[in-house]
Coordinates of C-alpha atoms and ligand atoms in Angstrom, one line a residue:
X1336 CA 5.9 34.6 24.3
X1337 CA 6.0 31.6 22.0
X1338 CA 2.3 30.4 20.7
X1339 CA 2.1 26.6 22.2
X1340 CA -0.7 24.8 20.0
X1341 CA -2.2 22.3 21.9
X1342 CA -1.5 18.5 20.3
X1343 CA -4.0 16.1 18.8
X1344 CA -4.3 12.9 21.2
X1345 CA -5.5 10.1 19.7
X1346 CA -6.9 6.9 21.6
X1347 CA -7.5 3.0 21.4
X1348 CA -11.2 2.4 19.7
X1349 CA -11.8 -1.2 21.3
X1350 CA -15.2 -2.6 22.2
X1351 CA -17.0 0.9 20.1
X1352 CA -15.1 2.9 22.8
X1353 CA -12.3 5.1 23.1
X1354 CA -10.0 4.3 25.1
X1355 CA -6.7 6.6 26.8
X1356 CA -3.6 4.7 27.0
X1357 CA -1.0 4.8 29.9
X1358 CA 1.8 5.8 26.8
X1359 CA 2.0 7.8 24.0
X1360 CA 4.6 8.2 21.1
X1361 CA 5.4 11.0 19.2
X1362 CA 4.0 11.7 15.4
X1363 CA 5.0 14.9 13.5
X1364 CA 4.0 16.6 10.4
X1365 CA 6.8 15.6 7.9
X1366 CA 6.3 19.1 6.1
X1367 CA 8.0 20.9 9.2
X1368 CA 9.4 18.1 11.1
X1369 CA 7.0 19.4 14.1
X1370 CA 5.6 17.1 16.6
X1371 CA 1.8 17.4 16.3
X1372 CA 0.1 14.5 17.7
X1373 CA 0.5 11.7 20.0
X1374 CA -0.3 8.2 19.1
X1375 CA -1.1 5.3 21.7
X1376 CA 2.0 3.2 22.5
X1377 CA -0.3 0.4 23.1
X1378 CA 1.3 -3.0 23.8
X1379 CA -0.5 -6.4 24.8
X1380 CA -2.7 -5.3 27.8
X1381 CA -4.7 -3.3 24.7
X1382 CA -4.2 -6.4 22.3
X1383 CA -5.7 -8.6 24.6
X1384 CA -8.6 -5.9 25.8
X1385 CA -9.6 -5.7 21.5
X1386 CA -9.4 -9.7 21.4
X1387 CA -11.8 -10.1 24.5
X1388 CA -14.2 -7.2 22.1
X1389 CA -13.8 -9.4 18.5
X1390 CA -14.5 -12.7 19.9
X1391 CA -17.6 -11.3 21.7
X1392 CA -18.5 -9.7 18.3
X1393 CA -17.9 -12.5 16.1
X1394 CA -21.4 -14.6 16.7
X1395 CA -23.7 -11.5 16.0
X1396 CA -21.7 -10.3 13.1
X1397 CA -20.7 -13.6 11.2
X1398 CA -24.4 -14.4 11.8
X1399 CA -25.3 -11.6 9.6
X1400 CA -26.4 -12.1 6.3
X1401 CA -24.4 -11.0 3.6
X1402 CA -27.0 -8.1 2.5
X1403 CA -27.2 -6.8 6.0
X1404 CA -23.1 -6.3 6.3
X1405 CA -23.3 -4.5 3.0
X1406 CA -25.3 -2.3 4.0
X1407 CA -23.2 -1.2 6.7
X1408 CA -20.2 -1.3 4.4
X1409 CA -22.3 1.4 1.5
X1410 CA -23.6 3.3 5.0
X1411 CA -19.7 3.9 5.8
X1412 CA -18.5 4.7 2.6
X1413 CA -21.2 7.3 2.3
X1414 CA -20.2 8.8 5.8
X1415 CA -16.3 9.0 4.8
X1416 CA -16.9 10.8 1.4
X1417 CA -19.3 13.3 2.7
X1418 CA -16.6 14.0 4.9
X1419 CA -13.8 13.3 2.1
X1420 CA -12.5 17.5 2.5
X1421 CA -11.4 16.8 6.0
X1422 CA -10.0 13.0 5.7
X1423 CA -8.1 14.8 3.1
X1424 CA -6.3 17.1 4.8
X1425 CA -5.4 15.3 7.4
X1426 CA -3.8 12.5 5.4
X1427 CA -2.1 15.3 4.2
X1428 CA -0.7 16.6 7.2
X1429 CA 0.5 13.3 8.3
X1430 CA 1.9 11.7 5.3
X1431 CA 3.4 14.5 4.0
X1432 CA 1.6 14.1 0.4
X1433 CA 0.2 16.5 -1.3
X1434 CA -3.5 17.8 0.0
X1435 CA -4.4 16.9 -3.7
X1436 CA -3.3 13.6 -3.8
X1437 CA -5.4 12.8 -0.8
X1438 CA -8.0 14.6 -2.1
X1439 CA -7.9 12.3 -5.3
X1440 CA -6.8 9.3 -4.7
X1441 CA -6.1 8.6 -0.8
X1442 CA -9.4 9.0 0.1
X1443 CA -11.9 8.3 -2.9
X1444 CA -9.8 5.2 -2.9
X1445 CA -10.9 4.5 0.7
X1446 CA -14.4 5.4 -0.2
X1447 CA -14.3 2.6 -2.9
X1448 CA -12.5 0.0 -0.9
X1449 CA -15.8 0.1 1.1
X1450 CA -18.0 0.5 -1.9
X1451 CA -16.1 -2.5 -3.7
X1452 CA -16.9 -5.0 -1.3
X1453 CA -19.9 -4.2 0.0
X1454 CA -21.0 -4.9 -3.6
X1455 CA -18.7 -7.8 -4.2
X1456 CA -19.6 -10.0 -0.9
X1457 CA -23.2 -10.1 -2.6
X1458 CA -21.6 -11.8 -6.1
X1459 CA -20.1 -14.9 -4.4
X1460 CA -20.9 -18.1 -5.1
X1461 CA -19.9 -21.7 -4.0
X1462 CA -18.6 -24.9 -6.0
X1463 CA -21.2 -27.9 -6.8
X1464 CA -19.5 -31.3 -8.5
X1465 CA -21.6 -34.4 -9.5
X1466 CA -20.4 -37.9 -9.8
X1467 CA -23.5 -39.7 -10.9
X1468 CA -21.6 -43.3 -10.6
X1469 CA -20.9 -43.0 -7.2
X1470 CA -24.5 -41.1 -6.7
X1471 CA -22.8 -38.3 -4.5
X1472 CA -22.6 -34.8 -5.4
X1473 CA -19.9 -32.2 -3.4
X1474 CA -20.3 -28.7 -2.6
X1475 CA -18.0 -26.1 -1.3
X1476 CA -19.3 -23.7 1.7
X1477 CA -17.2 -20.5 3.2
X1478 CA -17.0 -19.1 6.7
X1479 CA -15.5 -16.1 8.4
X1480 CA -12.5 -17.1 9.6
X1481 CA -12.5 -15.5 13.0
X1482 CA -11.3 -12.0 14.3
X1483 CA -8.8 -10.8 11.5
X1484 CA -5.6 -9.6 12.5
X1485 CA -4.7 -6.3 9.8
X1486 CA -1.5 -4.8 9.9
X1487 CA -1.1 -1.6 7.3
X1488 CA 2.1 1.0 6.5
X1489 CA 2.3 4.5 6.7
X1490 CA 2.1 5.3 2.8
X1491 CA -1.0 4.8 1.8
X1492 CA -2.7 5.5 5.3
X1493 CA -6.5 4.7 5.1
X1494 CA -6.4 3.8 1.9
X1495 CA -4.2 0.1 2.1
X1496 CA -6.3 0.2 5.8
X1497 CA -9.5 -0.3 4.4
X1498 CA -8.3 -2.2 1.7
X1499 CA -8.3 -4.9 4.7
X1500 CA -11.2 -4.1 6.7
X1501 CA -13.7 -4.0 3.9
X1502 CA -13.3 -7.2 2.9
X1503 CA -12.5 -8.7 6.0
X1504 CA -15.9 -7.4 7.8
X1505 CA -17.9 -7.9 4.4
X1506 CA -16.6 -11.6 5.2
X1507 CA -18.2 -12.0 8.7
X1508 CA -14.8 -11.4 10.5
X1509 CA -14.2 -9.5 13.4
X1510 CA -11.1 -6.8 13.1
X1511 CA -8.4 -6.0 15.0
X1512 CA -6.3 -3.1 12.9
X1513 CA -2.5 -1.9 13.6
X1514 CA -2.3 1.0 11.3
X1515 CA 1.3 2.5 11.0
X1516 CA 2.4 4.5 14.4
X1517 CA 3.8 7.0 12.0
X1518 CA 0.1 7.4 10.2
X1519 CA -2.5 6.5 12.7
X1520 CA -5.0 9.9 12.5
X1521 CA -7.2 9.0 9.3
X1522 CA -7.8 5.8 11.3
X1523 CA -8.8 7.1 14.3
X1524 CA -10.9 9.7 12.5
X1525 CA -12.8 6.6 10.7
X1526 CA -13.4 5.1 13.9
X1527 CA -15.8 8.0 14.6
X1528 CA -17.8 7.3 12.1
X1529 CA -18.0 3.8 12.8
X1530 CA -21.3 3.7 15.2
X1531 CA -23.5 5.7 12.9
X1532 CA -22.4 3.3 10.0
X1533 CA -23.9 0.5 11.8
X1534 CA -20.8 -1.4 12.8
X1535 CA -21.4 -3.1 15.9
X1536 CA -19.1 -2.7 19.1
X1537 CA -16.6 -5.3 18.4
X1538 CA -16.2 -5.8 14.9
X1539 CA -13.6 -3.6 14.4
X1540 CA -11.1 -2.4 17.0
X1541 CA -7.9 -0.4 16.1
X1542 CA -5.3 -0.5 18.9
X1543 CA -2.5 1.8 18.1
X1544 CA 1.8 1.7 18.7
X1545 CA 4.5 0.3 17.1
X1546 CA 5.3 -3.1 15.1
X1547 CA 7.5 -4.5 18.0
X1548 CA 4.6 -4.0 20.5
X1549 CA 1.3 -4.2 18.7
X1550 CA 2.4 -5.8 15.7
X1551 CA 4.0 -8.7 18.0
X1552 CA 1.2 -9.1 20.3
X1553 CA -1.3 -9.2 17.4
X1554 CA 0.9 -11.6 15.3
X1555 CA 1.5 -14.0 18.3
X1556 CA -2.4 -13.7 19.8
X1557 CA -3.2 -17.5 19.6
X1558 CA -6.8 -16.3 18.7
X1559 CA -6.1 -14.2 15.9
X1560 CA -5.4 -17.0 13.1
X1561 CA -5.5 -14.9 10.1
X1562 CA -3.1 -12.0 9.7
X1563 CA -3.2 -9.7 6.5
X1564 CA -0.1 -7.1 6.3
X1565 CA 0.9 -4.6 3.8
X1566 CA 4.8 -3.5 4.5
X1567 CA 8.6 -4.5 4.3
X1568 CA 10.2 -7.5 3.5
X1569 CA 12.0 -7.8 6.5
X1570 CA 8.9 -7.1 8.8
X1571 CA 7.2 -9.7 7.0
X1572 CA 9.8 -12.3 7.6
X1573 CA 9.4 -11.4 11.2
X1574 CA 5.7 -12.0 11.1
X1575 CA 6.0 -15.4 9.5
X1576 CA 8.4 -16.7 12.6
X1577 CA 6.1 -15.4 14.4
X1578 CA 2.6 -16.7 13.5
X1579 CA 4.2 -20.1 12.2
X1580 CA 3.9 -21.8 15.7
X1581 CA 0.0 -21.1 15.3
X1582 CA 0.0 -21.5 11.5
X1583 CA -1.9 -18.7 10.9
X1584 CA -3.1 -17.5 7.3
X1585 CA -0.8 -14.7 5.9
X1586 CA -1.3 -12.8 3.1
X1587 CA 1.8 -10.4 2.5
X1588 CA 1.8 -7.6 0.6
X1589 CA 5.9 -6.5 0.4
X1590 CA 7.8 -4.5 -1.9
X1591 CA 9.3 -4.0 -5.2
X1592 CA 11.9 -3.2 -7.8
X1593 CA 10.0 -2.0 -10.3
X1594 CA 10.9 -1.5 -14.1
X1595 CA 9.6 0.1 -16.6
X1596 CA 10.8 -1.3 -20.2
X1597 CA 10.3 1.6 -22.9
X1598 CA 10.7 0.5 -26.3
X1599 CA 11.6 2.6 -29.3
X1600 CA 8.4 2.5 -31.0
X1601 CA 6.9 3.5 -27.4
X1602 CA 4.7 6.5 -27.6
X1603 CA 6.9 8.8 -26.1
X1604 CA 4.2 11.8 -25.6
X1605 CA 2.4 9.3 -23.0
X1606 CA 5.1 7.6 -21.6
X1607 CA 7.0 10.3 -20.6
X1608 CA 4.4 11.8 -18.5
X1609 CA 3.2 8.6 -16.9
X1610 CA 6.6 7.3 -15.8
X1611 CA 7.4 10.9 -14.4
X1612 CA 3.8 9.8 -12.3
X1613 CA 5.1 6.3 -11.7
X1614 CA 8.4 7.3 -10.8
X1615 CA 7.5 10.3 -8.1
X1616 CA 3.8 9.6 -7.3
X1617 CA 3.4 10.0 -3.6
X1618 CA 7.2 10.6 -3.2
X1619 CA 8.2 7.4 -4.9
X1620 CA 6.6 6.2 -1.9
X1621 CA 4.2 3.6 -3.4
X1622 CA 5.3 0.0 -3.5
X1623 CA 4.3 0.1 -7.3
X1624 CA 6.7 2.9 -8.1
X1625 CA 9.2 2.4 -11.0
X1626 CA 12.5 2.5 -9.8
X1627 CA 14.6 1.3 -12.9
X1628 CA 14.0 2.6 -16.2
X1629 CA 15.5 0.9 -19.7
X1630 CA 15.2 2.7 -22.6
X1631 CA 16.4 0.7 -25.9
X1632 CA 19.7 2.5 -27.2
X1633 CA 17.9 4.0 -30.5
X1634 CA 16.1 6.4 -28.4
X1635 CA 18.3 6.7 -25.5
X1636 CA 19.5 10.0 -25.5
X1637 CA 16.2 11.9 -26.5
X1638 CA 14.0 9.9 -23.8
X1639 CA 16.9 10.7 -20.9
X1640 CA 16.7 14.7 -22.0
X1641 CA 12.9 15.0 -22.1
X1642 CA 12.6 12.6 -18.8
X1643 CA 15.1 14.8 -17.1
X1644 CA 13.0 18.3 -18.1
X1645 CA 9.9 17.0 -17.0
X1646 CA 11.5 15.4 -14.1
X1647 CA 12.3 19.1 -13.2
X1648 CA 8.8 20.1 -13.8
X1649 CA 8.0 18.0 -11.3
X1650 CA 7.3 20.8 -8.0
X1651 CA 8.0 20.0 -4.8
X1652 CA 5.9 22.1 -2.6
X1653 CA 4.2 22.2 0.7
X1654 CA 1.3 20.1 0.5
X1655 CA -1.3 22.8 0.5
X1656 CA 0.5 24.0 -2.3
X1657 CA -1.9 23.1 -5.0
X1658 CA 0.8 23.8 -7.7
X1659 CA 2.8 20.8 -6.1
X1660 CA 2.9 17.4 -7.4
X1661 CA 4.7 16.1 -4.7
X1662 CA 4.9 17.0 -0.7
X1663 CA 7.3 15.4 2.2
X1664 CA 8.7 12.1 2.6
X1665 CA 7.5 10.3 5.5
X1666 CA 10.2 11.2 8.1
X1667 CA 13.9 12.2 9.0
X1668 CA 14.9 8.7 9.0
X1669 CA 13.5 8.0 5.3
X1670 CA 14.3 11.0 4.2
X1671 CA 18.2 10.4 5.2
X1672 CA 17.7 6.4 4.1
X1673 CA 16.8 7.8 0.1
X1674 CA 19.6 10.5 0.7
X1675 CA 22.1 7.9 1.5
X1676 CA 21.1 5.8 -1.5
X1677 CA 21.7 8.7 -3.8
X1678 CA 25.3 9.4 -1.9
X1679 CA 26.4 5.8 -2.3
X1680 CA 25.4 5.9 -6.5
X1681 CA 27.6 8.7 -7.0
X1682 CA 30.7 7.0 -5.2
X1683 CA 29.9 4.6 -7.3
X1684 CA 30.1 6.3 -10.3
X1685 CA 26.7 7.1 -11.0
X1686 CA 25.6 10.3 -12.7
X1687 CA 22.8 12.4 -10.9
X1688 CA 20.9 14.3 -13.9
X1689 CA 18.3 16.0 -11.8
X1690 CA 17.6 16.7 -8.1
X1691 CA 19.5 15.6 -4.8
X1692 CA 22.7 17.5 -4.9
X1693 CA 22.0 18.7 -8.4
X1694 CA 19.1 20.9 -8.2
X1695 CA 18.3 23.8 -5.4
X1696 CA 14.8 23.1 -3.4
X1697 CA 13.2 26.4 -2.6
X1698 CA 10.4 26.2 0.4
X1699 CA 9.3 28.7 2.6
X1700 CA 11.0 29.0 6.1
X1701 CA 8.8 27.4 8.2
X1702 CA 9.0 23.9 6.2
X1703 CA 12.9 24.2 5.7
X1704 CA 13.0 21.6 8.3
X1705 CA 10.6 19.2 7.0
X1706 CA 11.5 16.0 4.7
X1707 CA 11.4 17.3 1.6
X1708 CA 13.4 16.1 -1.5
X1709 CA 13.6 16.9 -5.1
X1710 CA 12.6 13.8 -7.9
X1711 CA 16.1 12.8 -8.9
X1712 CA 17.1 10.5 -12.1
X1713 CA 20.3 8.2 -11.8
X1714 CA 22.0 7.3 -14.9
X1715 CA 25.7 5.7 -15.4
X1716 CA 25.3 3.1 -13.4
X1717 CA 25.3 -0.5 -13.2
X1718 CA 22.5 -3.2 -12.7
X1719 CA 24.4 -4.6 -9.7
X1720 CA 24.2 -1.3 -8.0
X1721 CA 22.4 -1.1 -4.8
X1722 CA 20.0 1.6 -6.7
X1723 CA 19.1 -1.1 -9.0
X1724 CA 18.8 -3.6 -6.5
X1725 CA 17.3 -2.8 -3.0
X1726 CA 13.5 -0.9 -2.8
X1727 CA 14.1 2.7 -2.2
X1728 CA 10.8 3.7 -1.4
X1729 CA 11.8 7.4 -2.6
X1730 CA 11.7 9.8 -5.3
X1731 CA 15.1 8.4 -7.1
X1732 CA 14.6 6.4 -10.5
X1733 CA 17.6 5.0 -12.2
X1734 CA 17.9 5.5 -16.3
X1735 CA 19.7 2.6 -17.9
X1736 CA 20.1 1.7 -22.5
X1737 CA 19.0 -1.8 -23.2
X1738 CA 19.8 -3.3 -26.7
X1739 CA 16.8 -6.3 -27.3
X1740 CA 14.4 -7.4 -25.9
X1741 CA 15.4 -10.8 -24.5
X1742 CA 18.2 -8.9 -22.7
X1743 CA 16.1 -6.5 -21.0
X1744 CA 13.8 -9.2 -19.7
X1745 CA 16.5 -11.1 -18.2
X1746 CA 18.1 -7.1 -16.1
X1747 CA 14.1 -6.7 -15.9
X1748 CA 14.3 -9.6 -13.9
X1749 CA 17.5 -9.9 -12.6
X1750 CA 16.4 -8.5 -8.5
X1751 CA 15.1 -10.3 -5.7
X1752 CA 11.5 -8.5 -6.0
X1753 CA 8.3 -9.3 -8.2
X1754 CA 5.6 -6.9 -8.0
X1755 CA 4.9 -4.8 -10.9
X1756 CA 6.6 -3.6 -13.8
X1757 CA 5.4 -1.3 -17.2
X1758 CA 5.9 -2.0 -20.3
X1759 CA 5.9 0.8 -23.8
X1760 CA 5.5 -0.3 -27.0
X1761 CA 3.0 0.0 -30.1
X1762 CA 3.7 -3.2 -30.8
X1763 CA 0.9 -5.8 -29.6
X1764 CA 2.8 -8.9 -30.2
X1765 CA 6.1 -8.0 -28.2
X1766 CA 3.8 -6.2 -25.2
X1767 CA 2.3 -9.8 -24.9
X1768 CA 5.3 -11.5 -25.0
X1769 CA 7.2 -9.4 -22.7
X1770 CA 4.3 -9.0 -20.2
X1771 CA 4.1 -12.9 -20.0
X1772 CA 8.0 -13.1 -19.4
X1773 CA 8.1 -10.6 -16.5
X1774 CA 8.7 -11.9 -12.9
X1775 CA 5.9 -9.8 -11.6
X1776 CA 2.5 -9.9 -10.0
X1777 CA 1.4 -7.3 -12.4
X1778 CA 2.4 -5.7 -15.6
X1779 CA 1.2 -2.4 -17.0
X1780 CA 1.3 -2.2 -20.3
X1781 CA 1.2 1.6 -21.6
X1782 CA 0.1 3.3 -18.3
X1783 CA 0.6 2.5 -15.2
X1784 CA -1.7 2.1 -11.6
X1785 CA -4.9 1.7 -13.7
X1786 CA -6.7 -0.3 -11.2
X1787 CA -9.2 -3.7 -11.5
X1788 CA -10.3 -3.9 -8.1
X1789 CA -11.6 -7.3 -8.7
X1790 CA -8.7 -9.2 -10.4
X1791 CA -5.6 -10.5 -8.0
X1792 CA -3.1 -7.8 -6.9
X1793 CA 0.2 -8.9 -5.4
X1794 CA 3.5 -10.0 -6.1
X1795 CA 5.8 -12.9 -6.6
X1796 CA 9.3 -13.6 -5.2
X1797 CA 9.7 -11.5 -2.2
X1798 CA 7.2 -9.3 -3.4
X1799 CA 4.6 -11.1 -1.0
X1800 CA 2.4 -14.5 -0.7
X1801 CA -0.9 -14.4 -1.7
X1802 CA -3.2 -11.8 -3.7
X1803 CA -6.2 -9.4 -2.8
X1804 CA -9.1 -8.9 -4.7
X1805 CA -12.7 -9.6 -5.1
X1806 CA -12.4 -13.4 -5.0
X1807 CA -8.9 -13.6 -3.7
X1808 CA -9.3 -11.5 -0.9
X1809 CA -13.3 -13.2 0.1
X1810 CA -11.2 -16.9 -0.1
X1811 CA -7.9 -15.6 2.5
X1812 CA -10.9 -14.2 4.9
X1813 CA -12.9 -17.4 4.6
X1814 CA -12.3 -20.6 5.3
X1815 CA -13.7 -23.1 3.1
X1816 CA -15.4 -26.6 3.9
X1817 CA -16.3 -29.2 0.8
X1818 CA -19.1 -31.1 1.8
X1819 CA -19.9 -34.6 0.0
X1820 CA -23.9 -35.6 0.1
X1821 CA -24.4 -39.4 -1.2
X1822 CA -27.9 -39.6 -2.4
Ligands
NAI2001 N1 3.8 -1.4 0.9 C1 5.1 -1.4 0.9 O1 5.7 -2.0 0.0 C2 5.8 -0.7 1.9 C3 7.2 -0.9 1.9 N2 7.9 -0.3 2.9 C4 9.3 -0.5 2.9 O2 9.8 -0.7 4.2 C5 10.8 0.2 4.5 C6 10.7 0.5 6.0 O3 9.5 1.1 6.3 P1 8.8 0.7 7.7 O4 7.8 1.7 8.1 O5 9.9 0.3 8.7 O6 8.0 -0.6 7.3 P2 7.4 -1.8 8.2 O7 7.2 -3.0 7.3 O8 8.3 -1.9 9.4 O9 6.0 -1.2 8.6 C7 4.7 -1.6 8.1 C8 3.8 -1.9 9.3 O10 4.3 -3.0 10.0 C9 4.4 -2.7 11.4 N3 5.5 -3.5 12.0 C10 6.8 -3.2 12.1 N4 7.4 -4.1 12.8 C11 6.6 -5.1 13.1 C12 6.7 -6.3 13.8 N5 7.8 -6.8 14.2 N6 5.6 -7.1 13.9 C13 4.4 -6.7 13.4 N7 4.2 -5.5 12.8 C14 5.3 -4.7 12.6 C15 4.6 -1.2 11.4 O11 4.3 -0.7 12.7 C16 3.7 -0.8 10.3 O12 2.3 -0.8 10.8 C17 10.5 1.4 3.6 O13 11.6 2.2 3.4 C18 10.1 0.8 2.4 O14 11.2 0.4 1.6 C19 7.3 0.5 3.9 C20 5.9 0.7 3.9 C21 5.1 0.1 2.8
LIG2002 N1 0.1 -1.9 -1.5 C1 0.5 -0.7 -2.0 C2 -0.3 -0.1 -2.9 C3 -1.5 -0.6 -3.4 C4 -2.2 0.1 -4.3 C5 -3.5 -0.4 -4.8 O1 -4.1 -1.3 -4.3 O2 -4.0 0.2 -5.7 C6 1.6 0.0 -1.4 O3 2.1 1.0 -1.9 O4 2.1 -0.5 -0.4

């Protein structure tokens, strides 16, 4: 008789309480394609039930001072990492990355998101201005905007999530969080670990479903005027019809086209392992991916042969595996989305060097039906392709030969998106110059993802609206007063 494994049920957390919900959806392990957990399909009855919990919150907890909500931030971080082995693996199991990854990044990353504001809320200061002829001085003071609104994708689970909470809460805001329906376990996990943290009932609520249901009701709640979201382009458009009736605050955290500009004086030995990492970290699946790389002519040839070998090097595996450097995309859907960009290259006219179609993926049986694809490097094609054009979110990065650098700026670029790009060359003067010339919220110059938790992250064009970080993220969750005293 077949073995049936019981599935993992999640539930609302509203009010410090769990809550059942009358619905459920679906979420399956992308390394076999099995369903393994059911998610609340909440919709506004659980919207309106987490508002009713925030506002009640909100006195207490803005009342706070800003010593007292750090504490509870350090006490939550401290919780998470002790338990960082079992956030871990189940980020793992429903992502699809690798347990390594998660074990690395995913959640230490959490841990600090925590850590990072709990700190930073205690470094704030306000404005003061004189003007002696009109015997007045001005000064600025902040408040908690209200109960936060935090809407977060599926590939970066906890660790984009708390990259809204922390700050939000460290503010004196109340929460209400819409994790992805495809990712909602690390969240619910946290949620346990809430109460022993210190975080009142109230202050954060996390009411699970999908972006039409939750994500609507959320957006539209006429008592949720600040909205934070990490995620598509087109969701975000959808959001900003949305809130605009109630002109909420919206920070928007979108996508990108990323490029990476390798000169020939780049130092090859570090480049080629870091844009292998910026090119297939997390599956491609991180919104700061490279996705086009040019490579000046002179060393064209040598940097496509070595890129393509270490491209190969690259293992797919089952995300226990920890060999692998990379696990399963996030679902069938994506998975077929990336294939389908790859198919539509090649009629094209593209070459495939490595991977999708090229390359055989060995896995053991039981994951043959997960998402799994092999890194795969594009080259032969042109600029206006949609490979160079359109986010895949995927592990597919396009090769292209760029003669100077005034004409790689301009195809650098030449795309709708502005998020981040990398730059490689051992020459200071030109890494300035290009770096300042780049449409693009950020620029790494020779590396890539080192992160300055306290400067602005974001991007420009329809990369997203606004920036988070330690100042930028303490202003969006505030609202600030300038008061004028005439003495
Ligand atoms: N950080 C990034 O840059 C991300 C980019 N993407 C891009 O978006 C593509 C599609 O992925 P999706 O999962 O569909 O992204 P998405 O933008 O639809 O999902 C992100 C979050 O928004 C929610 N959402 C969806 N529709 C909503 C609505 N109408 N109102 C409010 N919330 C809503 C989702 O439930 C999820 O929590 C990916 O292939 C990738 O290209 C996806 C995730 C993250
Ligand atoms: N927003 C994303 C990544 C952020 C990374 C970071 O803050 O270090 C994304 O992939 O959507």
């Amino acid at each position: 008789m077949a073995e049936t494994k019981a599935l993992l049920l999640l539930e609302n957390f509203i009010d410090g309480k769990f809550l059942p919900c009358n619905s459920y959806i679906d979420s399956y392990d992308p390394s076999t394609g099995e369903v393994y957990c059911r998610v609340p399909n909440s919709g506004k009855d659980e919207v309106e039930a987490a508002v009713v919990a925030a506002r009640a919150a909100f006195p207490a907890w803005s009342s706070r001072s800003p010593q007292e909500r750090s504490q509870v931030l350090y006490q939550l971080a401290d919780l998470l990492e002790q338990s960082l082995d079992v956030f871990a693996e189940a980020e793992s199991k429903d992502q699809g990355k690798t347990i390594t990854l998660a074990r690395t990044m995913d959640i230490p990353r959490s841990v600090q998101n925590f850590r990072f504001f709990a700190s930073s809320i205690l470094h704030q200061t306000a404005e003061c201005t004189q003007m002696e002829h009109q015997g007045c001085m001005h000064y600025t003071v902040r408040d908690p905007v209200g109960i936060a609104g935090l809407i977060s994708p599926w590939n970066l689970p906890l660790y984009l999530l708390t990259w809204k909470i922390a700050p939000a809460i460290a503010a004196g805001n109340t929460v209400i969080a819409k994790p992805s329906e495809l990712t909602s376990v690390t969240a619910w996990m946290m949620c346990k670990l809430l109460e022993k943290a210190g975080v009142p009932p109230g202050v954060v609520n996390i009411v699970f479903g999908t972006g039409p249901r939750v994500g609507e009701a959320l957006v539209s709640h006429p008592e949720v005027p600040v909205i934070s979201f990490t995620g598509s382009q087109p969701t975000a458009e959808r959001i900003t019809q949305l809130s605009a009736p109630y002109c909420k605050k919206l920070s928007l955290e979108l996508g990108g086209k990323n490029p990476a500009i390798i000169f020939e004086d780049a130092n090859l030995e570090e480049c080629i392992p870091t844009t292998i990492r910026s090119s297939f970290a997390n599956q491609g699946e991180i919104c700061l991916c490279t996705s086009r790389i040019f490579v000046q002519k002179s060393i064209y040839n040598d940097f496509l042969k070595r890129f393509v070998e270490a491209a190969r090097m690259w293992k797919v595996g089952i995300p226990s595996d920890p060999s692998a450097s990379m696990g399963a995309l996030i679902s069938k859907a994506h998975l077929e989305k990336v294939r389908n960009y790859v198919k539509r290259a090649c009629a094209e006219g593209a070459q495939v060097l490595c991977g999708e179609g090229v390359d055989k993926l060995i896995l053991p049986p039981r994951n043959q039906t997960g998402y799994f694809m092999l890194p795969t490097v594009i080259t032969d094609i042109k600029d206006e392709s949609c490979c160079m054009k359109e986010e895949i979110f995927g592990p597919v990065t396009c090769i292209v030969p760029f003669d100077n650098e005034e004409e790689v700026i301009q195809r650098a670029n030449n795309v709708k998106y502005g998020l981040a790009a990398t730059v490689w060359s051992s020459n200071v003067g030109r890494v300035h110059r290009v770096a300042k010339k780049l449409q693009s919220g950020l620029v790494w110059t020779n590396c890539w993802l080192i992160r300055e938790l306290n400067l602005p992250f974001g991007g420009m064009k329809s990369s997203g609206v606004g920036r988070e970080g330690a100042k930028e993220s303490y202003e969006f969750f505030t609202e600030v007063k300038t008061i004028t005293i005439k003495h």
